[in-house]
PDB file of C-alpha atoms in Angstrom:
ATOM      1  CA  GLN A  15     124.400 102.832  93.099  1.00  0.00           C
ATOM      2  CA  ALA A  16     121.968  99.937  93.346  1.00  0.00           C
ATOM      3  CA  GLN A  17     118.983  99.992  91.045  1.00  0.00           C
ATOM      4  CA  SER A  18     115.785 101.068  92.778  1.00  0.00           C
ATOM      5  CA  THR A  19     112.902  98.612  92.999  1.00  0.00           C
ATOM      6  CA  ARG A  20     110.549 100.892  94.907  1.00  0.00           C
ATOM      7  CA  TYR A  21     107.861 100.688  92.238  1.00  0.00           C
ATOM      8  CA  SER A  22     106.075  97.524  91.212  1.00  0.00           C
ATOM      9  CA  THR A  23     106.181  96.189  87.666  1.00  0.00           C
ATOM     10  CA  GLU A  24     102.456  96.924  87.422  1.00  0.00           C
ATOM     11  CA  GLU A  25     103.062 100.578  88.295  1.00  0.00           C
ATOM     12  CA  LEU A  26     105.809 100.916  85.708  1.00  0.00           C
ATOM     13  CA  LEU A  27     103.716  99.355  82.939  1.00  0.00           C
ATOM     14  CA  GLY A  28     100.393 100.992  83.795  1.00  0.00           C
ATOM     15  CA  GLN A  29      98.762  97.707  84.770  1.00  0.00           C
ATOM     16  CA  PHE A  30      96.971  98.950  87.877  1.00  0.00           C
ATOM     17  CA  ASP A  31      93.920 100.974  88.893  1.00  0.00           C
ATOM     18  CA  ALA A  32      94.961 104.518  89.800  1.00  0.00           C
ATOM     19  CA  SER A  33      91.624 105.145  91.530  1.00  0.00           C
ATOM     20  CA  ALA A  34      92.403 102.375  94.029  1.00  0.00           C
ATOM     21  CA  HIS A  35      96.094 103.131  94.529  1.00  0.00           C
ATOM     22  CA  PRO A  36      96.965 104.849  97.843  1.00  0.00           C
ATOM     23  CA  ASP A  37      99.626 107.059  96.226  1.00  0.00           C
ATOM     24  CA  PHE A  38      97.230 108.583  93.677  1.00  0.00           C
ATOM     25  CA  SER A  39      94.693 111.380  93.934  1.00  0.00           C
ATOM     26  CA  ILE A  40      91.888 112.448  91.649  1.00  0.00           C
ATOM     27  CA  ILE A  41      92.569 115.756  89.897  1.00  0.00           C
ATOM     28  CA  PRO A  42      90.086 118.449  91.038  1.00  0.00           C
ATOM     29  CA  ASN A  43      88.028 120.151  88.340  1.00  0.00           C
ATOM     30  CA  THR A  44      89.857 123.381  89.143  1.00  0.00           C
ATOM     31  CA  TYR A  45      92.709 122.060  87.017  1.00  0.00           C
ATOM     32  CA  THR A  46      90.933 120.021  84.340  1.00  0.00           C
ATOM     33  CA  ARG A  47      87.654 119.703  82.489  1.00  0.00           C
ATOM     34  CA  LYS A  48      87.983 115.926  82.460  1.00  0.00           C
ATOM     35  CA  THR A  49      86.487 113.667  85.098  1.00  0.00           C
ATOM     36  CA  ASN A  50      88.072 110.788  86.954  1.00  0.00           C
ATOM     37  CA  ILE A  51      91.671 111.406  85.951  1.00  0.00           C
ATOM     38  CA  TYR A  52      94.505 110.910  88.408  1.00  0.00           C
ATOM     39  CA  LEU A  53      98.083 111.809  89.289  1.00  0.00           C
ATOM     40  CA  ARG A  54     100.409 110.656  91.994  1.00  0.00           C
ATOM     41  CA  SER A  55      99.584 112.785  95.024  1.00  0.00           C
ATOM     42  CA  GLU A  56     103.074 114.295  95.118  1.00  0.00           C
ATOM     43  CA  THR A  57     102.848 115.201  91.423  1.00  0.00           C
ATOM     44  CA  LEU A  58      99.441 116.784  91.948  1.00  0.00           C
ATOM     45  CA  ALA A  59     100.649 118.821  94.933  1.00  0.00           C
ATOM     46  CA  ALA A  60     103.568 120.136  92.873  1.00  0.00           C
ATOM     47  CA  PHE A  61     101.241 120.975  89.988  1.00  0.00           C
ATOM     48  CA  GLU A  62      98.853 122.805  92.304  1.00  0.00           C
ATOM     49  CA  SER A  63     101.728 125.009  93.475  1.00  0.00           C
ATOM     50  CA  MET A  64     102.790 125.634  89.884  1.00  0.00           C
ATOM     51  CA  TRP A  65      99.207 126.364  88.820  1.00  0.00           C
ATOM     52  CA  LYS A  66      98.845 129.000  91.561  1.00  0.00           C
ATOM     53  CA  ALA A  67     102.150 130.651  90.650  1.00  0.00           C
ATOM     54  CA  ALA A  68     101.162 130.722  86.977  1.00  0.00           C
ATOM     55  CA  LYS A  69      97.775 132.221  87.811  1.00  0.00           C
ATOM     56  CA  GLU A  70      99.461 135.002  89.782  1.00  0.00           C
ATOM     57  CA  ASP A  71     101.419 135.787  86.613  1.00  0.00           C
ATOM     58  CA  GLY A  72      98.288 135.775  84.463  1.00  0.00           C
ATOM     59  CA  VAL A  73      98.940 132.358  82.907  1.00  0.00           C
ATOM     60  CA  SER A  74      96.278 129.645  82.825  1.00  0.00           C
ATOM     61  CA  LEU A  75      97.317 125.978  82.993  1.00  0.00           C
ATOM     62  CA  GLU A  76      94.860 123.187  82.226  1.00  0.00           C
ATOM     63  CA  ILE A  77      95.513 119.452  82.448  1.00  0.00           C
ATOM     64  CA  LEU A  78      94.302 117.596  79.356  1.00  0.00           C
ATOM     65  CA  SER A  79      95.722 114.167  80.148  1.00  0.00           C
ATOM     66  CA  ALA A  80      97.431 112.627  83.156  1.00  0.00           C
ATOM     67  CA  THR A  81      97.826 109.025  84.337  1.00  0.00           C
ATOM     68  CA  ARG A  82      97.075 106.573  81.558  1.00  0.00           C
ATOM     69  CA  SER A  83      96.712 102.820  82.038  1.00  0.00           C
ATOM     70  CA  PHE A  84      98.201 100.165  79.781  1.00  0.00           C
ATOM     71  CA  SER A  85      94.734  99.440  78.411  1.00  0.00           C
ATOM     72  CA  ALA A  86      94.099 103.129  77.681  1.00  0.00           C
ATOM     73  CA  GLN A  87      97.437 103.423  75.887  1.00  0.00           C
ATOM     74  CA  ARG A  88      96.671 100.221  73.987  1.00  0.00           C
ATOM     75  CA  SER A  89      93.343 101.698  72.855  1.00  0.00           C
ATOM     76  CA  ILE A  90      95.122 104.803  71.547  1.00  0.00           C
ATOM     77  CA  TRP A  91      97.783 102.726  69.812  1.00  0.00           C
ATOM     78  CA  ASN A  92      95.399 100.169  68.270  1.00  0.00           C
ATOM     79  CA  ARG A  93      93.040 102.894  67.072  1.00  0.00           C
ATOM     80  CA  LYS A  94      95.897 104.578  65.237  1.00  0.00           C
ATOM     81  CA  TRP A  95      97.163 101.221  63.934  1.00  0.00           C
ATOM     82  CA  THR A  96      93.849 100.565  62.183  1.00  0.00           C
ATOM     83  CA  ALA A  97      93.214 104.179  61.090  1.00  0.00           C
ATOM     84  CA  PRO A  98      92.620 104.587  57.333  1.00  0.00           C
ATOM     85  CA  ARG A  99      95.511 107.059  57.006  1.00  0.00           C
ATOM     86  CA  PHE A 100      97.988 104.296  57.855  1.00  0.00           C
ATOM     87  CA  MET A 101      96.516 101.533  55.692  1.00  0.00           C
ATOM     88  CA  GLY A 102      98.990 102.105  52.870  1.00  0.00           C
ATOM     89  CA  PHE A 103     102.011 101.783  55.128  1.00  0.00           C
ATOM     90  CA  GLN A 104     104.205  98.720  55.567  1.00  0.00           C
ATOM     91  CA  GLU A 105     103.718  97.591  59.170  1.00  0.00           C
ATOM     92  CA  VAL A 106     107.163  98.663  60.353  1.00  0.00           C
ATOM     93  CA  ASP A 107     106.636 102.099  58.774  1.00  0.00           C
ATOM     94  CA  ARG A 108     103.173 102.299  60.315  1.00  0.00           C
ATOM     95  CA  ALA A 109     104.674 101.662  63.751  1.00  0.00           C
ATOM     96  CA  ARG A 110     107.392 104.236  63.128  1.00  0.00           C
ATOM     97  CA  GLU A 111     104.834 106.862  62.073  1.00  0.00           C
ATOM     98  CA  ILE A 112     102.606 106.261  65.109  1.00  0.00           C
ATOM     99  CA  LEU A 113     105.672 106.480  67.346  1.00  0.00           C
ATOM    100  CA  ARG A 114     106.196 110.086  66.334  1.00  0.00           C
ATOM    101  CA  TYR A 115     103.643 111.106  68.980  1.00  0.00           C
ATOM    102  CA  SER A 116     102.405 107.933  70.704  1.00  0.00           C
ATOM    103  CA  SER A 117     104.232 105.414  72.880  1.00  0.00           C
ATOM    104  CA  MET A 118     103.870 101.679  72.613  1.00  0.00           C
ATOM    105  CA  PRO A 119     101.803 100.393  75.569  1.00  0.00           C
ATOM    106  CA  GLY A 120     104.039  99.620  78.516  1.00  0.00           C
ATOM    107  CA  THR A 121     106.538 102.355  77.641  1.00  0.00           C
ATOM    108  CA  SER A 122     104.483 105.528  78.127  1.00  0.00           C
ATOM    109  CA  ARG A 123     105.591 107.930  80.842  1.00  0.00           C
ATOM    110  CA  HIS A 124     101.889 108.575  81.392  1.00  0.00           C
ATOM    111  CA  HIS A 125     101.664 105.161  83.062  1.00  0.00           C
ATOM    112  CA  TRP A 126     103.574 106.500  86.053  1.00  0.00           C
ATOM    113  CA  GLY A 127     101.334 109.302  87.348  1.00  0.00           C
ATOM    114  CA  THR A 128     104.186 111.776  86.946  1.00  0.00           C
ATOM    115  CA  ASP A 129     103.521 113.176  83.479  1.00  0.00           C
ATOM    116  CA  LEU A 130     100.766 115.400  82.172  1.00  0.00           C
ATOM    117  CA  ASP A 131      99.655 117.135  79.001  1.00  0.00           C
ATOM    118  CA  LEU A 132      98.831 120.816  79.292  1.00  0.00           C
ATOM    119  CA  ASN A 133      96.517 123.214  77.451  1.00  0.00           C
ATOM    120  CA  ALA A 134      96.731 121.940  73.842  1.00  0.00           C
ATOM    121  CA  LEU A 135      97.945 118.874  71.966  1.00  0.00           C
ATOM    122  CA  GLU A 136      99.398 120.727  68.978  1.00  0.00           C
ATOM    123  CA  ASN A 137     102.812 122.365  69.005  1.00  0.00           C
ATOM    124  CA  GLU A 138     101.458 125.166  66.824  1.00  0.00           C
ATOM    125  CA  TRP A 139      99.135 126.348  69.610  1.00  0.00           C
ATOM    126  CA  PHE A 140     102.203 127.364  71.579  1.00  0.00           C
ATOM    127  CA  ASP A 141     103.560 129.559  68.771  1.00  0.00           C
ATOM    128  CA  ALA A 142     101.248 132.538  69.381  1.00  0.00           C
ATOM    129  CA  PRO A 143      99.351 134.028  72.349  1.00  0.00           C
ATOM    130  CA  PRO A 144      98.034 132.753  74.609  1.00  0.00           C
ATOM    131  CA  GLY A 145      99.989 129.567  73.947  1.00  0.00           C
ATOM    132  CA  SER A 146     103.336 131.300  73.534  1.00  0.00           C
ATOM    133  CA  HIS A 147     102.858 132.973  76.934  1.00  0.00           C
ATOM    134  CA  VAL A 148     102.043 129.624  78.544  1.00  0.00           C
ATOM    135  CA  TYR A 149     105.062 127.939  76.970  1.00  0.00           C
ATOM    136  CA  ALA A 150     107.466 130.754  77.872  1.00  0.00           C
ATOM    137  CA  TRP A 151     106.220 130.688  81.468  1.00  0.00           C
ATOM    138  CA  LEU A 152     106.650 126.926  81.741  1.00  0.00           C
ATOM    139  CA  LEU A 153     110.153 127.035  80.283  1.00  0.00           C
ATOM    140  CA  THR A 154     111.130 129.743  82.751  1.00  0.00           C
ATOM    141  CA  ASN A 155     109.349 128.466  85.851  1.00  0.00           C
ATOM    142  CA  GLY A 156     108.470 124.797  85.458  1.00  0.00           C
ATOM    143  CA  ALA A 157     111.779 123.512  86.823  1.00  0.00           C
ATOM    144  CA  ALA A 158     111.243 125.347  90.114  1.00  0.00           C
ATOM    145  CA  PHE A 159     108.288 123.015  90.706  1.00  0.00           C
ATOM    146  CA  GLY A 160     110.011 119.890  89.357  1.00  0.00           C
ATOM    147  CA  PHE A 161     108.361 119.910  85.914  1.00  0.00           C
ATOM    148  CA  HIS A 162     110.144 119.735  82.587  1.00  0.00           C
ATOM    149  CA  GLN A 163     109.390 119.233  78.921  1.00  0.00           C
ATOM    150  CA  VAL A 164     111.251 115.996  78.239  1.00  0.00           C
ATOM    151  CA  TYR A 165     110.420 115.794  74.538  1.00  0.00           C
ATOM    152  CA  THR A 166     111.977 118.933  73.119  1.00  0.00           C
ATOM    153  CA  ALA A 167     112.828 119.836  69.536  1.00  0.00           C
ATOM    154  CA  LYS A 168     115.291 117.330  68.084  1.00  0.00           C
ATOM    155  CA  THR A 169     117.860 119.950  67.114  1.00  0.00           C
ATOM    156  CA  ASN A 170     120.169 118.753  69.914  1.00  0.00           C
ATOM    157  CA  GLY A 171     120.471 115.244  68.488  1.00  0.00           C
ATOM    158  CA  ARG A 172     117.706 113.656  70.532  1.00  0.00           C
ATOM    159  CA  THR A 173     116.063 110.668  68.823  1.00  0.00           C
ATOM    160  CA  GLY A 174     112.628 109.127  69.285  1.00  0.00           C
ATOM    161  CA  TYR A 175     109.377 111.006  69.764  1.00  0.00           C
ATOM    162  CA  GLU A 176     108.784 114.352  68.112  1.00  0.00           C
ATOM    163  CA  GLU A 177     108.690 117.567  70.122  1.00  0.00           C
ATOM    164  CA  GLU A 178     105.746 117.814  72.525  1.00  0.00           C
ATOM    165  CA  ARG A 179     105.457 121.258  74.044  1.00  0.00           C
ATOM    166  CA  TRP A 180     102.421 120.119  76.003  1.00  0.00           C
ATOM    167  CA  HIS A 181     104.047 117.128  77.754  1.00  0.00           C
ATOM    168  CA  TRP A 182     105.581 117.964  81.147  1.00  0.00           C
ATOM    169  CA  SER A 183     107.138 115.469  83.534  1.00  0.00           C
ATOM    170  CA  TYR A 184     107.541 115.717  87.308  1.00  0.00           C
ATOM    171  CA  LEU A 185     111.147 114.531  87.481  1.00  0.00           C
ATOM    172  CA  PRO A 186     111.544 114.189  91.260  1.00  0.00           C
ATOM    173  CA  LEU A 187     109.451 111.004  90.895  1.00  0.00           C
ATOM    174  CA  ALA A 188     109.725 110.234  87.176  1.00  0.00           C
ATOM    175  CA  GLU A 189     113.511 110.031  87.235  1.00  0.00           C
ATOM    176  CA  GLU A 190     113.487 107.049  89.590  1.00  0.00           C
ATOM    177  CA  MET A 191     110.642 105.353  87.760  1.00  0.00           C
ATOM    178  CA  TRP A 192     112.393 105.847  84.428  1.00  0.00           C
ATOM    179  CA  GLU A 193     115.602 104.413  85.870  1.00  0.00           C
ATOM    180  CA  GLN A 194     113.797 101.346  87.192  1.00  0.00           C
ATOM    181  CA  HIS A 195     111.795 100.885  83.988  1.00  0.00           C
ATOM    182  CA  CYS A 196     114.930 101.036  81.820  1.00  0.00           C
ATOM    183  CA  GLY A 197     116.654  98.522  84.052  1.00  0.00           C
ATOM    184  CA  TYR A 198     113.820  96.032  83.768  1.00  0.00           C
ATOM    185  CA  PHE A 199     111.960  96.376  80.494  1.00  0.00           C
ATOM    186  CA  THR A 200     113.215  95.177  77.095  1.00  0.00           C
ATOM    187  CA  ASP A 201     111.881  95.405  73.556  1.00  0.00           C
ATOM    188  CA  THR A 202     111.067  91.700  73.452  1.00  0.00           C
ATOM    189  CA  MET A 203     108.743  92.107  76.460  1.00  0.00           C
ATOM    190  CA  MET A 204     106.349  94.357  74.494  1.00  0.00           C
ATOM    191  CA  THR A 205     103.228  92.323  73.749  1.00  0.00           C
ATOM    192  CA  GLY A 206      99.461  92.588  73.826  1.00  0.00           C
ATOM    193  CA  PHE A 207      98.857  95.232  71.146  1.00  0.00           C
ATOM    194  CA  LYS A 208      98.871  95.504  67.375  1.00  0.00           C
ATOM    195  CA  GLY A 209     102.328  95.763  65.814  1.00  0.00           C
ATOM    196  CA  SER A 210     104.155  94.805  69.008  1.00  0.00           C
ATOM    197  CA  GLU A 211     106.369  92.464  67.000  1.00  0.00           C
ATOM    198  CA  TRP A 212     108.159  95.490  65.537  1.00  0.00           C
ATOM    199  CA  ALA A 213     109.376  96.803  68.895  1.00  0.00           C
ATOM    200  CA  ASP A 214     112.644  94.888  68.767  1.00  0.00           C
ATOM    201  CA  SER A 215     113.630  95.844  65.228  1.00  0.00           C
ATOM    202  CA  LEU A 216     112.780  99.495  65.924  1.00  0.00           C
ATOM    203  CA  ASP A 217     114.867  99.354  69.118  1.00  0.00           C
ATOM    204  CA  ILE A 218     112.154 101.147  71.070  1.00  0.00           C
ATOM    205  CA  MET A 219     113.903 101.229  74.442  1.00  0.00           C
ATOM    206  CA  GLN A 220     117.161 102.582  73.037  1.00  0.00           C
ATOM    207  CA  HIS A 221     115.779 105.155  70.628  1.00  0.00           C
ATOM    208  CA  TYR A 222     112.581 106.252  72.381  1.00  0.00           C
ATOM    209  CA  VAL A 223     112.563 105.455  76.104  1.00  0.00           C
ATOM    210  CA  HIS A 224     116.240 105.921  76.986  1.00  0.00           C
ATOM    211  CA  PHE A 225     116.647 109.246  75.247  1.00  0.00           C
ATOM    212  CA  PHE A 226     115.186 112.529  76.497  1.00  0.00           C
ATOM    213  CA  PHE A 227     116.255 116.101  77.150  1.00  0.00           C
ATOM    214  CA  ILE A 228     117.334 117.570  80.501  1.00  0.00           C
ATOM    215  CA  PRO A 229     118.444 121.221  80.777  1.00  0.00           C
ATOM    216  CA  SER A 230     121.150 122.167  83.248  1.00  0.00           C
ATOM    217  CA  SER A 231     118.702 124.423  85.110  1.00  0.00           C
ATOM    218  CA  LEU A 232     116.923 121.351  86.403  1.00  0.00           C
ATOM    219  CA  PHE A 233     120.005 120.189  88.216  1.00  0.00           C
ATOM    220  CA  LEU A 234     119.211 122.894  90.776  1.00  0.00           C
ATOM    221  CA  HIS A 235     115.927 121.335  91.858  1.00  0.00           C
ATOM    222  CA  PRO A 236     116.446 120.096  95.447  1.00  0.00           C
ATOM    223  CA  SER A 237     114.332 116.971  94.964  1.00  0.00           C
ATOM    224  CA  LEU A 238     116.272 115.650  91.989  1.00  0.00           C
ATOM    225  CA  SER A 239     119.081 113.097  92.179  1.00  0.00           C
ATOM    226  CA  LEU A 240     120.132 112.870  88.561  1.00  0.00           C
ATOM    227  CA  PHE A 241     123.711 111.826  89.168  1.00  0.00           C
ATOM    228  CA  PHE A 242     124.809 108.206  88.887  1.00  0.00           C
ATOM    229  CA  THR A 243     128.302 106.849  89.459  1.00  0.00           C
ATOM    230  CA  SER A 244     127.941 103.192  88.490  1.00  0.00           C
ATOM    231  CA  PRO A 245     126.282 101.313  85.642  1.00  0.00           C
ATOM    232  CA  ILE A 246     122.596 100.446  85.784  1.00  0.00           C
ATOM    233  CA  PRO A 247     121.545  97.057  84.336  1.00  0.00           C
ATOM    234  CA  LEU A 248     120.861  97.080  80.573  1.00  0.00           C
ATOM    235  CA  TYR A 249     122.496 100.423  79.884  1.00  0.00           C
ATOM    236  CA  PRO A 250     125.676 102.296  80.869  1.00  0.00           C
ATOM    237  CA  SER A 251     125.951 104.925  83.565  1.00  0.00           C
ATOM    238  CA  ILE A 252     124.651 108.361  82.747  1.00  0.00           C
ATOM    239  CA  SER A 253     127.069 111.039  81.665  1.00  0.00           C
ATOM    240  CA  LEU A 254     125.968 114.633  82.072  1.00  0.00           C
ATOM    241  CA  ILE A 255     127.092 117.595  80.028  1.00  0.00           C
ATOM    242  CA  PRO A 256     127.039 120.755  82.191  1.00  0.00           C
ATOM    243  CA  SER A 257     125.071 122.854  79.745  1.00  0.00           C
ATOM    244  CA  SER A 258     121.607 122.432  78.295  1.00  0.00           C
ATOM    245  CA  SER A 259     121.973 119.023  76.743  1.00  0.00           C
ATOM    246  CA  PHE A 260     120.489 115.542  76.547  1.00  0.00           C
ATOM    247  CA  PHE A 261     120.814 112.128  78.103  1.00  0.00           C
ATOM    248  CA  PHE A 262     122.354 109.629  75.706  1.00  0.00           C
ATOM    249  CA  PHE A 263     122.501 105.846  76.146  1.00  0.00           C
TER     250      PHE A 263
END
């Protein structure tokens, strides 16, 4: 299978203006308390359907974060890099600690307009009602709308970012963007933010970007095409295990 090039480099790296992009729509305040935040129109339509289904079941979904530009991700990263709590760290350890929950600019799935953060930004919120009800509903029903928690608990051997129960990805679009991003971007291309020189030694693409969890239930989604039969540049072809498992490269 030939590697897709449907998306521009700027789209993959978040170096564009979502408000001026024809494939993006502003998120109505029905779904978020934030202003001027965007998703790809297809992602938003899928979320709207999921939001309505959740509401019918008594579950409230709220978008806290959606599309994020390179500059926005750089602001988050640089702010953490200079935070007092990290001042005692060696730089490589500082980068590793920040990477527990934040991507290096240019590698965030939030650049793509396919990923969103829901309801709370702490895993603990999802341990008890109402958070536990929200999380259980998403785990049961999210795949029917194309959404999945890609950063699960690391008990299955997944490396990289810590579990994020709030981060849900619309895979019918994100899968292709992820494939194209992995086939293009390398650690040595990460520049323009504090600590970028550690990307190569930390093997960011291999251990953070290439590695995420996909449950077998998602294979049923009619919009997904998660099966590859030939190698993709920079990493081998994907092998799938027919039970809840993870992608490994």
